[in-house]
XYZ file of N, CA, C and O in Angstrom:
344
model
N 0.877 -1.188 0.278
C 0.090 0.040 -0.066
C 0.692 1.208 -0.104
O 0.596 2.149 -0.928
N 1.894 1.082 0.727
C 2.838 2.658 0.772
C 3.344 2.916 -0.658
O 3.406 3.964 -1.018
N 3.814 1.447 -1.162
C 4.368 1.923 -2.584
C 3.383 2.620 -3.606
O 3.501 3.106 -4.302
N 2.298 1.993 -3.272
C 0.853 2.565 -4.299
C 0.633 3.976 -4.183
O 0.543 4.792 -4.939
N 0.743 4.318 -2.707
C 0.620 5.792 -2.403
C 1.715 6.650 -2.832
O 1.378 7.786 -3.311
N 2.995 6.183 -2.763
C 4.104 6.778 -3.072
C 4.101 7.155 -4.779
O 4.349 8.092 -5.441
N 3.445 6.089 -5.519
C 3.222 6.219 -6.942
C 2.372 7.246 -7.119
O 2.670 8.039 -8.194
N 1.421 7.103 -6.461
C 0.143 8.366 -6.961
C 0.578 9.624 -6.329
O 0.379 10.437 -7.168
N 1.475 9.782 -5.402
C 1.904 10.888 -5.053
C 2.800 11.650 -6.025
O 2.736 12.744 -6.587
N 3.729 10.780 -6.563
C 4.541 11.122 -7.618
C 3.931 11.487 -8.873
O 4.221 12.500 -9.280
N 2.655 10.873 -9.032
C 2.055 11.260 -10.392
C 1.295 12.561 -10.047
O 1.329 13.460 -11.017
N 0.762 12.842 -9.108
C 0.118 13.989 -8.946
C 0.942 15.049 -8.862
O 0.599 16.159 -9.265
N 2.216 15.153 -8.119
C 3.177 16.105 -8.290
C 3.505 16.673 -9.405
O 3.435 17.682 -10.152
N 3.575 15.499 -10.385
C 4.170 15.826 -11.775
C 3.076 16.346 -12.584
O 3.269 17.367 -13.428
N 1.752 15.913 -12.521
C 0.906 16.654 -13.269
C 0.511 18.069 -12.851
O 0.428 18.779 -13.628
N 0.884 18.388 -11.393
C 0.646 19.760 -11.068
C 1.627 20.542 -11.432
O 1.496 21.811 -11.997
N 3.083 20.179 -11.444
C 4.025 20.803 -12.027
C 4.009 21.066 -13.541
O 4.317 22.041 -14.089
N 3.666 19.991 -14.256
C 3.157 20.066 -15.580
C 2.216 21.320 -16.264
O 2.290 22.019 -16.929
N 1.021 21.221 -15.192
C 0.113 22.268 -15.241
C 0.443 23.650 -15.443
O 0.227 24.737 -15.850
N 1.539 23.718 -14.338
C 2.246 25.217 -14.095
C 3.444 25.462 -15.051
O 4.203 26.485 -15.074
N 3.615 24.625 -16.140
C 4.627 24.604 -17.182
C 5.986 24.471 -16.457
O 6.881 24.612 -17.069
N 6.125 23.604 -15.533
C 7.483 23.179 -15.019
C 7.901 22.186 -15.315
O 8.039 21.112 -14.676
N 8.044 21.610 -16.676
C 8.247 20.287 -17.109
C 9.575 19.612 -16.732
O 9.606 18.501 -16.680
N 10.676 20.414 -16.476
C 11.915 19.980 -15.885
C 11.755 19.452 -14.347
O 12.127 18.417 -14.398
N 10.937 20.004 -13.776
C 10.763 19.457 -12.255
C 9.741 18.263 -12.537
O 10.166 17.259 -11.668
N 8.903 18.552 -12.994
C 7.902 17.373 -13.378
C 8.528 16.121 -13.744
O 7.957 15.068 -13.532
N 9.492 16.122 -14.756
C 10.059 14.903 -15.326
C 10.789 14.001 -14.293
O 10.701 12.931 -14.248
N 11.223 14.776 -13.061
C 11.741 14.010 -11.908
C 10.657 13.118 -11.265
O 10.937 12.051 -11.091
N 9.317 13.712 -11.126
C 8.478 12.631 -10.610
C 7.749 11.819 -11.661
O 7.373 10.711 -10.891
N 7.933 12.098 -12.721
C 7.327 11.128 -13.684
C 8.208 9.866 -13.445
O 7.862 8.812 -13.667
N 9.689 10.113 -13.446
C 10.626 8.987 -13.440
C 10.358 8.383 -12.070
O 10.554 6.998 -12.192
N 10.201 9.044 -11.028
C 9.924 8.331 -9.826
C 8.711 7.248 -9.761
O 8.759 6.353 -9.195
N 7.744 7.840 -10.618
C 6.649 7.045 -10.549
C 6.795 5.625 -11.146
O 6.315 4.710 -10.977
N 7.660 5.682 -12.188
C 8.102 4.554 -12.834
C 8.855 3.677 -12.056
O 8.986 2.288 -12.303
N 9.623 4.221 -11.111
C 10.247 3.160 -10.277
C 9.115 2.100 -9.546
O 9.688 1.166 -9.363
N 8.073 2.756 -9.367
C 6.943 1.921 -8.570
C 6.143 1.304 -9.524
O 5.910 -0.030 -9.267
N 5.842 1.815 -10.723
C 5.057 1.023 -11.587
C 5.688 1.112 -13.158
O 5.501 2.200 -13.770
N 6.798 0.236 -13.355
C 7.579 0.508 -14.474
C 6.809 0.475 -15.991
O 7.368 1.024 -16.761
N 5.636 -0.012 -16.007
C 4.842 -0.146 -17.080
C 3.723 1.278 -17.300
O 2.833 0.912 -17.863
N 3.772 2.156 -16.314
C 2.712 3.125 -16.352
C 2.703 3.837 -17.650
O 3.620 4.769 -17.956
N 1.600 3.959 -18.401
C 1.515 4.538 -19.538
C 1.723 5.929 -19.603
O 2.364 6.584 -20.181
N 1.031 6.664 -18.628
C 1.023 8.039 -18.553
C 2.562 8.768 -18.310
O 2.739 9.562 -18.909
N 2.996 7.927 -17.306
C 4.510 8.493 -17.046
C 5.452 8.327 -18.205
O 6.232 9.107 -18.674
N 5.284 7.060 -18.921
C 6.091 6.977 -19.912
C 5.920 7.916 -21.200
O 6.775 8.556 -21.837
N 4.598 8.004 -21.648
C 4.064 9.125 -22.476
C 4.384 10.658 -22.342
O 4.981 11.202 -22.806
N 4.324 10.814 -20.719
C 4.736 12.448 -20.340
C 6.468 12.800 -20.620
O 6.936 13.704 -20.933
N 7.041 11.673 -20.259
C 8.813 11.593 -20.207
C 8.839 11.718 -21.675
O 9.827 12.351 -22.203
N 8.407 10.857 -22.431
C 8.475 10.829 -24.066
C 8.269 12.316 -24.541
O 9.102 12.679 -25.256
N 7.164 12.976 -24.299
C 6.802 14.245 -24.625
C 8.084 15.093 -24.200
O 8.446 15.929 -24.844
N 8.643 14.963 -22.709
C 9.386 15.906 -22.449
C 10.772 15.840 -23.029
O 11.527 16.821 -23.401
N 11.302 14.460 -23.509
C 12.274 14.305 -24.178
C 12.369 15.034 -25.594
O 13.299 15.242 -26.116
N 11.146 14.372 -26.103
C 10.917 15.115 -27.405
C 11.295 16.581 -27.529
O 11.806 17.044 -28.487
N 10.655 17.338 -26.610
C 10.806 18.856 -26.567
C 12.109 19.176 -26.303
O 12.583 20.304 -26.944
N 12.792 18.511 -25.820
C 14.183 18.675 -25.443
C 15.215 18.170 -26.476
O 16.380 18.533 -26.404
N 14.652 17.519 -27.535
C 15.403 17.025 -28.728
C 16.278 16.094 -28.278
O 17.425 15.895 -28.832
N 16.088 15.310 -27.113
C 16.806 14.007 -26.684
C 15.839 13.013 -27.180
O 15.271 12.268 -26.453
N 16.111 12.689 -28.471
C 15.325 11.432 -29.139
C 15.651 10.324 -28.616
O 14.447 9.606 -28.609
N 16.581 9.921 -28.180
C 16.829 8.647 -27.945
C 16.067 8.274 -26.783
O 15.446 7.209 -26.702
N 16.056 9.208 -25.739
C 15.406 8.756 -24.501
C 13.907 8.950 -24.951
O 13.050 8.359 -24.031
N 13.460 9.853 -25.729
C 11.786 9.684 -26.191
C 11.549 8.585 -26.852
O 10.270 8.103 -26.401
N 12.268 8.184 -27.563
C 12.027 6.632 -28.368
C 11.789 5.587 -27.340
O 11.248 4.796 -27.419
N 12.855 5.660 -26.354
C 12.522 4.814 -25.141
C 11.477 4.680 -24.398
O 10.882 3.682 -23.927
N 10.946 6.185 -24.011
C 9.808 5.816 -23.631
C 8.503 5.706 -24.152
O 7.540 4.777 -23.828
N 8.695 6.029 -25.670
C 7.357 5.911 -26.380
C 7.369 4.356 -26.610
O 6.308 3.875 -26.684
N 8.443 3.576 -26.820
C 8.594 2.164 -27.185
C 7.807 1.585 -25.959
O 7.619 0.261 -26.433
N 8.116 2.015 -24.744
C 7.606 1.048 -23.709
C 6.109 1.064 -23.714
O 5.438 0.439 -22.910
N 5.662 2.041 -24.631
C 4.000 2.006 -24.452
C 3.533 1.079 -25.595
O 3.673 0.961 -26.634
N 2.489 0.117 -24.987
C 1.973 -1.106 -26.092
C 1.076 -0.450 -27.042
O 0.547 0.573 -27.215
N 0.930 -1.143 -28.505
C 0.085 -0.787 -29.350
C -1.166 -0.383 -28.926
O -1.744 0.717 -29.358
N -1.781 -1.010 -28.178
C -3.351 -0.882 -27.766
C -3.183 0.333 -26.838
O -4.500 1.258 -27.317
N -2.518 0.647 -26.121
C -2.282 2.041 -25.341
C -2.227 3.111 -26.192
O -2.554 4.532 -25.847
N -1.195 3.023 -27.392
C -0.993 4.120 -27.997
C -1.852 4.826 -28.799
O -1.955 5.958 -28.886
N -3.112 4.047 -29.109
C -4.389 4.746 -29.547
C -4.720 6.084 -29.350
O -5.431 6.657 -29.916
N -4.913 5.900 -27.840
C -5.566 6.807 -27.303
C -4.714 8.247 -26.877
O -5.204 8.973 -26.601
N -3.454 8.049 -27.395
C -2.748 9.302 -26.883
C -2.338 10.291 -28.040
O -2.011 9.760 -29.217
N -2.791 11.591 -27.818
C -2.592 12.532 -28.846
C -1.258 12.895 -29.112
O -0.390 12.863 -28.422
N -0.958 12.915 -30.431
C 0.127 13.064 -31.208
C 1.362 12.041 -30.939
O 2.283 12.331 -31.228
N 0.777 10.665 -30.386
C 1.900 9.853 -30.157
C 2.702 9.554 -31.440
O 3.916 9.618 -31.446
N 1.867 9.220 -32.461
C 2.469 8.705 -33.755
C 3.522 9.804 -34.361
O 4.757 9.392 -34.897
N 3.060 10.877 -34.266
C 3.912 12.015 -34.854
C 5.221 12.148 -33.981
O 6.069 12.085 -34.735
N 5.151 12.232 -32.786
C 6.480 12.371 -31.951
C 7.151 10.953 -32.115
O 8.532 11.410 -32.218
N 6.679 9.866 -32.125
C 7.404 8.727 -32.200
C 8.111 8.507 -33.439
O 9.372 8.319 -33.600
N 7.557 8.876 -34.618
C 8.251 9.161 -35.840
C 9.215 9.920 -35.994
O 10.381 9.678 -36.447
N 9.149 11.131 -35.649
C 9.981 12.290 -35.769
C 11.216 11.752 -34.719
O 12.387 12.129 -35.344
N 11.041 11.124 -33.528
C 12.093 10.816 -32.788
C 12.880 9.803 -33.011
O 14.151 9.462 -32.874
N 12.247 8.855 -34.132
C 13.224 7.677 -34.583
C 14.257 7.801 -35.592
O 13.935 8.765 -36.228
């Protein structure tokens, strides 16, 4: 239960920081969330977008590739960023 709460706490912090335009700080918490739930789609997607914007394409591809095909369909702009990063 403690790990699940820590996971949720990190995601809430990351979302809040993103909403304030603090993506550098938010990226730390997205990464922390992945420590607890390594297959979390939202965390991988947000980190992929973060690295894409920073033009760190190898890291962007790594996070985008961690998202399964079924999960990709619902993510806005996923295929564009994934294609450009590759």
